[in-house]
Amino acid sequence: MPVMQNPDDTAGRLIAADEVQGTSVYNRAGDKLGSVEDIMIDKISGKAEYAVVSFGGFLGLGANEYPIPWEKLTYDTRMGGFVVDIDKRILENAPVYTGDSQWGDSEWRKVNQHYGALAGSSAMR
């Protein structure tokens, strides 16, 4: 019988959502851009669709949160964080996530269009 992976063990292929929160996000040059604040999961497929990444500001103050399509992130074991191949200007001009109930399918479509991504449930494509 298979043994379930300990959710606190981040060395395996799977990771608990609460362990992803706070994980650093870097660009290809290795510069830290920010960290994952939240994960948005498609209710139907159960797959992660977006990482809500916080960056900007000073010591966490004044930082904005930006949803990035999950497909744009790659986990780098050497860096212990996610790497994105996205220019910082594109990130800075991305839709800012407000976390309020006003975020609907049209806002997620704007995020997908901004990054040229295919992320999102079939209802958002």
Coordinates of N, CA and C in Angstrom, one line a residue:
M1 N 0.8 -1.2 0.0 CA 0.0 0.0 0.0 C 0.9 1.2 0.0
P2 N 0.6 2.2 -0.9 CA 1.4 3.5 -0.9 C 1.4 4.2 0.4
V3 N 2.5 4.8 0.7 CA 2.6 5.7 1.9 C 2.5 7.1 1.5
M4 N 1.6 7.9 2.2 CA 1.4 9.3 1.9 C 2.6 10.1 2.3
Q5 N 3.0 11.0 1.5 CA 4.2 11.9 1.8 C 3.8 12.8 2.9
N6 N 4.8 13.0 3.8 CA 4.6 13.9 4.9 C 4.4 15.4 4.3
P7 N 3.3 16.1 4.5 CA 3.1 17.4 3.9 C 4.2 18.4 4.3
D8 N 4.9 18.2 5.4 CA 6.0 19.1 5.8 C 7.3 18.8 5.1
D9 N 7.4 17.7 4.4 CA 8.6 17.4 3.7 C 8.6 18.0 2.3
T10 N 9.4 19.0 2.0 CA 9.4 19.7 0.8 C 10.4 19.1 -0.2
A11 N 11.0 18.0 0.1 CA 12.0 17.4 -0.8 C 11.4 16.6 -1.9
G12 N 10.2 16.2 -1.7 CA 9.6 15.3 -2.8 C 9.0 16.1 -3.9
R13 N 8.2 15.4 -4.7 CA 7.6 16.0 -5.9 C 6.4 16.9 -5.5
L14 N 5.7 16.5 -4.4 CA 4.5 17.2 -4.0 C 4.8 18.1 -2.8
I15 N 4.0 19.2 -2.7 CA 4.3 20.1 -1.6 C 2.9 20.6 -1.1
A16 N 2.8 20.8 0.2 CA 1.5 21.3 0.8 C 1.4 22.8 0.4
A17 N 0.2 23.2 0.2 CA -0.1 24.6 -0.2 C 0.5 25.6 0.8
D18 N 0.4 25.3 2.1 CA 0.9 26.2 3.1 C 2.4 26.3 3.1
E19 N 3.0 25.3 2.5 CA 4.5 25.4 2.4 C 4.9 26.2 1.2
V20 N 4.0 26.3 0.2 CA 4.3 27.2 -1.0 C 4.2 28.6 -0.6
Q21 N 3.3 29.0 0.3 CA 3.2 30.4 0.7 C 4.5 30.8 1.4
G22 N 5.0 31.9 0.9 CA 6.3 32.4 1.5 C 7.5 32.0 0.6
T23 N 7.3 31.1 -0.3 CA 8.4 30.7 -1.2 C 8.8 31.8 -2.1
S24 N 10.1 32.0 -2.2 CA 10.7 33.1 -3.0 C 10.4 32.9 -4.5
V25 N 10.3 34.0 -5.2 CA 10.2 33.9 -6.7 C 11.3 34.8 -7.2
Y26 N 12.1 34.2 -8.2 CA 13.2 34.8 -8.8 C 13.1 35.0 -10.3
N27 N 13.8 35.9 -10.8 CA 13.9 35.9 -12.3 C 15.0 35.0 -12.8
R28 N 15.3 34.9 -14.1 CA 16.3 34.0 -14.6 C 17.7 34.4 -14.2
A29 N 17.9 35.7 -13.8 CA 19.2 36.2 -13.4 C 19.5 35.8 -11.9
G30 N 18.5 35.3 -11.2 CA 18.6 35.0 -9.8 C 18.3 36.1 -8.9
D31 N 17.7 37.2 -9.4 CA 17.3 38.3 -8.5 C 15.9 37.9 -7.9
K32 N 15.8 38.1 -6.6 CA 14.5 37.8 -6.0 C 13.5 38.9 -6.3
L33 N 12.4 38.5 -6.8 CA 11.3 39.4 -7.2 C 10.3 39.6 -6.1
G34 N 10.1 38.5 -5.4 CA 9.0 38.6 -4.3 C 8.8 37.2 -3.8
S35 N 7.6 37.0 -3.2 CA 7.3 35.7 -2.7 C 5.8 35.3 -2.9
V36 N 5.6 34.0 -2.9 CA 4.2 33.6 -3.1 C 3.4 33.8 -1.8
E37 N 2.3 34.6 -2.0 CA 1.4 34.9 -0.9 C 0.2 33.9 -0.9
D38 N -0.2 33.4 -2.0 CA -1.4 32.5 -2.1 C -1.3 31.7 -3.4
I39 N -2.2 30.7 -3.4 CA -2.3 29.9 -4.6 C -3.8 29.9 -5.0
M40 N -4.1 30.0 -6.2 CA -5.5 29.9 -6.7 C -5.7 28.6 -7.4
I41 N -6.6 27.8 -6.9 CA -6.8 26.5 -7.4 C -8.2 26.4 -8.1
D42 N -8.2 25.8 -9.3 CA -9.4 25.6 -10.0 C -10.3 24.6 -9.3
K43 N -11.5 25.0 -9.0 CA -12.4 24.1 -8.2 C -12.8 22.8 -8.9
I44 N -12.9 22.9 -10.2 CA -13.3 21.7 -11.0 C -12.2 20.8 -11.2
S45 N -11.0 21.3 -11.7 CA -9.9 20.4 -12.0 C -9.0 20.0 -10.8
G46 N -9.1 20.9 -9.8 CA -8.2 20.7 -8.7 C -6.8 21.1 -8.9
K47 N -6.5 21.7 -10.0 CA -5.1 22.1 -10.4 C -4.8 23.6 -10.0
A48 N -3.6 23.8 -9.6 CA -3.1 25.2 -9.3 C -3.2 25.9 -10.6
E49 N -3.8 27.1 -10.6 CA -3.9 28.0 -11.8 C -3.0 29.2 -11.7
Y50 N -2.9 29.8 -10.5 CA -2.2 31.0 -10.3 C -1.4 31.0 -9.0
A51 N -0.3 31.7 -9.0 CA 0.4 32.0 -7.8 C 0.2 33.5 -7.6
V52 N -0.2 33.9 -6.4 CA -0.4 35.3 -6.2 C 0.9 35.7 -5.5
V53 N 1.7 36.5 -6.2 CA 3.1 36.9 -5.8 C 3.1 38.3 -5.3
S54 N 3.7 38.5 -4.2 CA 3.8 39.9 -3.6 C 5.2 40.4 -3.9
F55 N 5.3 41.6 -4.5 CA 6.6 42.2 -4.7 C 6.4 43.7 -4.8
G56 N 7.5 44.4 -4.6 CA 7.5 45.9 -4.6 C 7.5 46.3 -3.1
G57 N 7.5 47.6 -2.9 CA 7.4 48.1 -1.5 C 8.8 47.9 -0.8
F58 N 8.7 48.2 0.5 CA 10.0 48.2 1.3 C 9.7 47.4 2.5
L59 N 10.4 46.3 2.8 CA 10.2 45.4 3.9 C 8.7 45.0 4.0
G60 N 8.1 44.7 2.9 CA 6.8 44.2 2.9 C 5.7 45.3 2.9
L61 N 6.1 46.5 3.2 CA 5.1 47.6 3.2 C 4.9 48.2 1.8
G62 N 3.7 48.4 1.4 CA 3.5 49.0 0.1 C 3.6 48.0 -1.0
A63 N 3.8 46.7 -0.7 CA 3.9 45.7 -1.8 C 2.5 45.4 -2.4
N64 N 2.5 45.1 -3.6 CA 1.3 44.7 -4.3 C 1.3 43.2 -4.6
E65 N 0.2 42.6 -4.8 CA 0.1 41.2 -5.1 C -0.4 41.1 -6.6
Y66 N 0.4 40.2 -7.3 CA 0.1 40.0 -8.7 C -0.1 38.5 -8.9
P67 N -1.2 38.2 -9.5 CA -1.4 36.8 -9.9 C -0.6 36.4 -11.2
I68 N 0.1 35.4 -11.1 CA 0.9 34.9 -12.2 C 0.5 33.5 -12.6
P69 N 0.2 33.2 -13.8 CA -0.3 31.9 -14.2 C 0.7 30.8 -13.7
W70 N 0.2 29.8 -13.1 CA 1.1 28.8 -12.5 C 2.1 28.2 -13.6
E71 N 1.6 28.1 -14.8 CA 2.5 27.5 -15.9 C 3.7 28.4 -16.1
K72 N 3.7 29.6 -15.6 CA 4.9 30.5 -15.8 C 6.0 30.3 -14.8
L73 N 5.7 29.5 -13.7 CA 6.6 29.3 -12.6 C 7.3 27.9 -12.8
T74 N 8.6 27.9 -12.5 CA 9.3 26.6 -12.5 C 10.1 26.6 -11.2
Y75 N 9.9 25.4 -10.5 CA 10.6 25.3 -9.2 C 12.1 24.9 -9.5
D76 N 13.0 25.7 -8.8 CA 14.4 25.4 -9.0 C 14.9 24.9 -7.6
T77 N 15.3 23.7 -7.5 CA 15.7 23.1 -6.3 C 17.0 23.7 -5.7
R78 N 17.9 24.2 -6.6 CA 19.1 24.8 -6.2 C 18.8 26.1 -5.5
M79 N 17.8 26.9 -6.0 CA 17.5 28.2 -5.4 C 16.5 28.0 -4.3
G80 N 15.8 26.9 -4.2 CA 14.8 26.8 -3.2 C 13.6 27.7 -3.4
G81 N 13.3 28.0 -4.6 CA 12.2 28.8 -5.0 C 11.8 28.7 -6.4
F82 N 10.8 29.5 -6.8 CA 10.3 29.5 -8.1 C 11.0 30.5 -9.0
V83 N 11.2 30.1 -10.3 CA 11.8 31.0 -11.2 C 10.8 31.3 -12.3
V84 N 10.7 32.6 -12.7 CA 9.9 33.0 -13.8 C 10.7 33.7 -14.9
D85 N 10.4 33.4 -16.1 CA 11.1 34.0 -17.2 C 10.2 35.2 -17.7
I86 N 10.0 36.2 -16.9 CA 9.1 37.3 -17.2 C 9.9 38.6 -16.8
D87 N 9.9 39.5 -17.8 CA 10.6 40.8 -17.6 C 9.9 41.5 -16.4
K88 N 10.7 42.2 -15.6 CA 10.1 42.9 -14.4 C 9.1 43.9 -14.8
R89 N 9.3 44.6 -16.0 CA 8.3 45.6 -16.5 C 7.0 45.0 -16.7
I90 N 7.0 43.7 -17.3 CA 5.7 43.0 -17.5 C 5.0 42.7 -16.2
L91 N 5.8 42.3 -15.2 CA 5.2 42.1 -13.9 C 4.7 43.3 -13.3
E92 N 5.4 44.4 -13.4 CA 5.0 45.7 -12.8 C 3.7 46.2 -13.4
N93 N 3.5 45.9 -14.7 CA 2.3 46.4 -15.4 C 1.1 45.4 -15.4
A94 N 1.3 44.3 -14.7 CA 0.3 43.3 -14.6 C -0.9 43.7 -13.7
P95 N -2.0 43.1 -13.9 CA -3.2 43.4 -13.1 C -2.8 43.1 -11.6
V96 N -3.2 44.0 -10.7 CA -2.9 43.8 -9.3 C -4.1 43.1 -8.7
Y97 N -3.8 42.1 -7.9 CA -4.8 41.3 -7.3 C -5.3 42.0 -6.0
T98 N -6.6 42.2 -5.9 CA -7.1 42.8 -4.7 C -7.7 41.8 -3.7
G99 N -7.9 40.6 -4.1 CA -8.4 39.6 -3.2 C -9.9 39.8 -2.8
D100 N -10.6 40.8 -3.4 CA -12.0 41.0 -3.0 C -12.9 40.1 -3.9
S101 N -14.1 40.1 -3.5 CA -15.1 39.3 -4.2 C -15.4 39.8 -5.6
Q102 N -14.9 41.0 -6.0 CA -15.1 41.5 -7.3 C -14.3 40.8 -8.4
W103 N -13.3 40.0 -8.0 CA -12.5 39.3 -9.0 C -13.3 38.1 -9.5
G104 N -13.7 38.3 -10.8 CA -14.4 37.2 -11.5 C -13.7 36.7 -12.7
D105 N -14.3 36.0 -13.5 CA -13.7 35.4 -14.7 C -13.1 36.5 -15.6
S106 N -13.7 37.7 -15.7 CA -13.1 38.7 -16.6 C -11.8 39.2 -16.1
E107 N -11.6 39.3 -14.8 CA -10.3 39.7 -14.3 C -9.2 38.6 -14.5
W108 N -9.6 37.4 -14.4 CA -8.6 36.3 -14.6 C -8.3 36.2 -16.1
R109 N -9.3 36.5 -17.0 CA -9.0 36.5 -18.4 C -8.0 37.6 -18.7
K110 N -8.1 38.8 -18.0 CA -7.1 39.9 -18.2 C -5.7 39.4 -17.8
V111 N -5.6 38.7 -16.7 CA -4.3 38.2 -16.3 C -3.7 37.2 -17.4
N112 N -4.6 36.3 -17.9 CA -4.1 35.4 -18.9 C -3.7 36.2 -20.2
Q113 N -4.4 37.2 -20.6 CA -4.1 37.9 -21.8 C -2.8 38.7 -21.5
H114 N -2.6 39.2 -20.3 CA -1.4 40.0 -20.0 C -0.1 39.2 -20.2
Y115 N -0.2 37.9 -19.7 CA 1.0 37.0 -19.8 C 1.0 36.1 -21.0
G116 N -0.1 36.2 -21.8 CA -0.2 35.3 -23.0 C -0.3 33.9 -22.6
A117 N -1.0 33.6 -21.5 CA -1.1 32.3 -20.9 C -2.4 31.6 -21.3
L118 N -2.4 30.3 -21.1 CA -3.5 29.5 -21.3 C -4.1 29.1 -20.0
A119 N -3.7 29.6 -18.9 CA -4.2 29.2 -17.6 C -5.6 29.6 -17.4
G120 N -6.2 28.9 -16.5 CA -7.6 29.2 -16.1 C -8.5 28.1 -16.6
S121 N -9.6 28.0 -15.9 CA -10.6 27.0 -16.2 C -11.2 27.2 -17.6
S122 N -11.8 26.2 -18.1 CA -12.4 26.4 -19.5 C -13.4 27.5 -19.5
A123 N -14.0 27.9 -18.4 CA -14.9 29.0 -18.4 C -14.3 30.3 -18.5
M124 N -12.9 30.3 -18.3 CA -12.2 31.6 -18.3 C -11.4 31.8 -19.6
R125 N -11.5 30.9 -20.5 CA -10.7 31.0 -21.7 C -11.5 31.6 -22.8

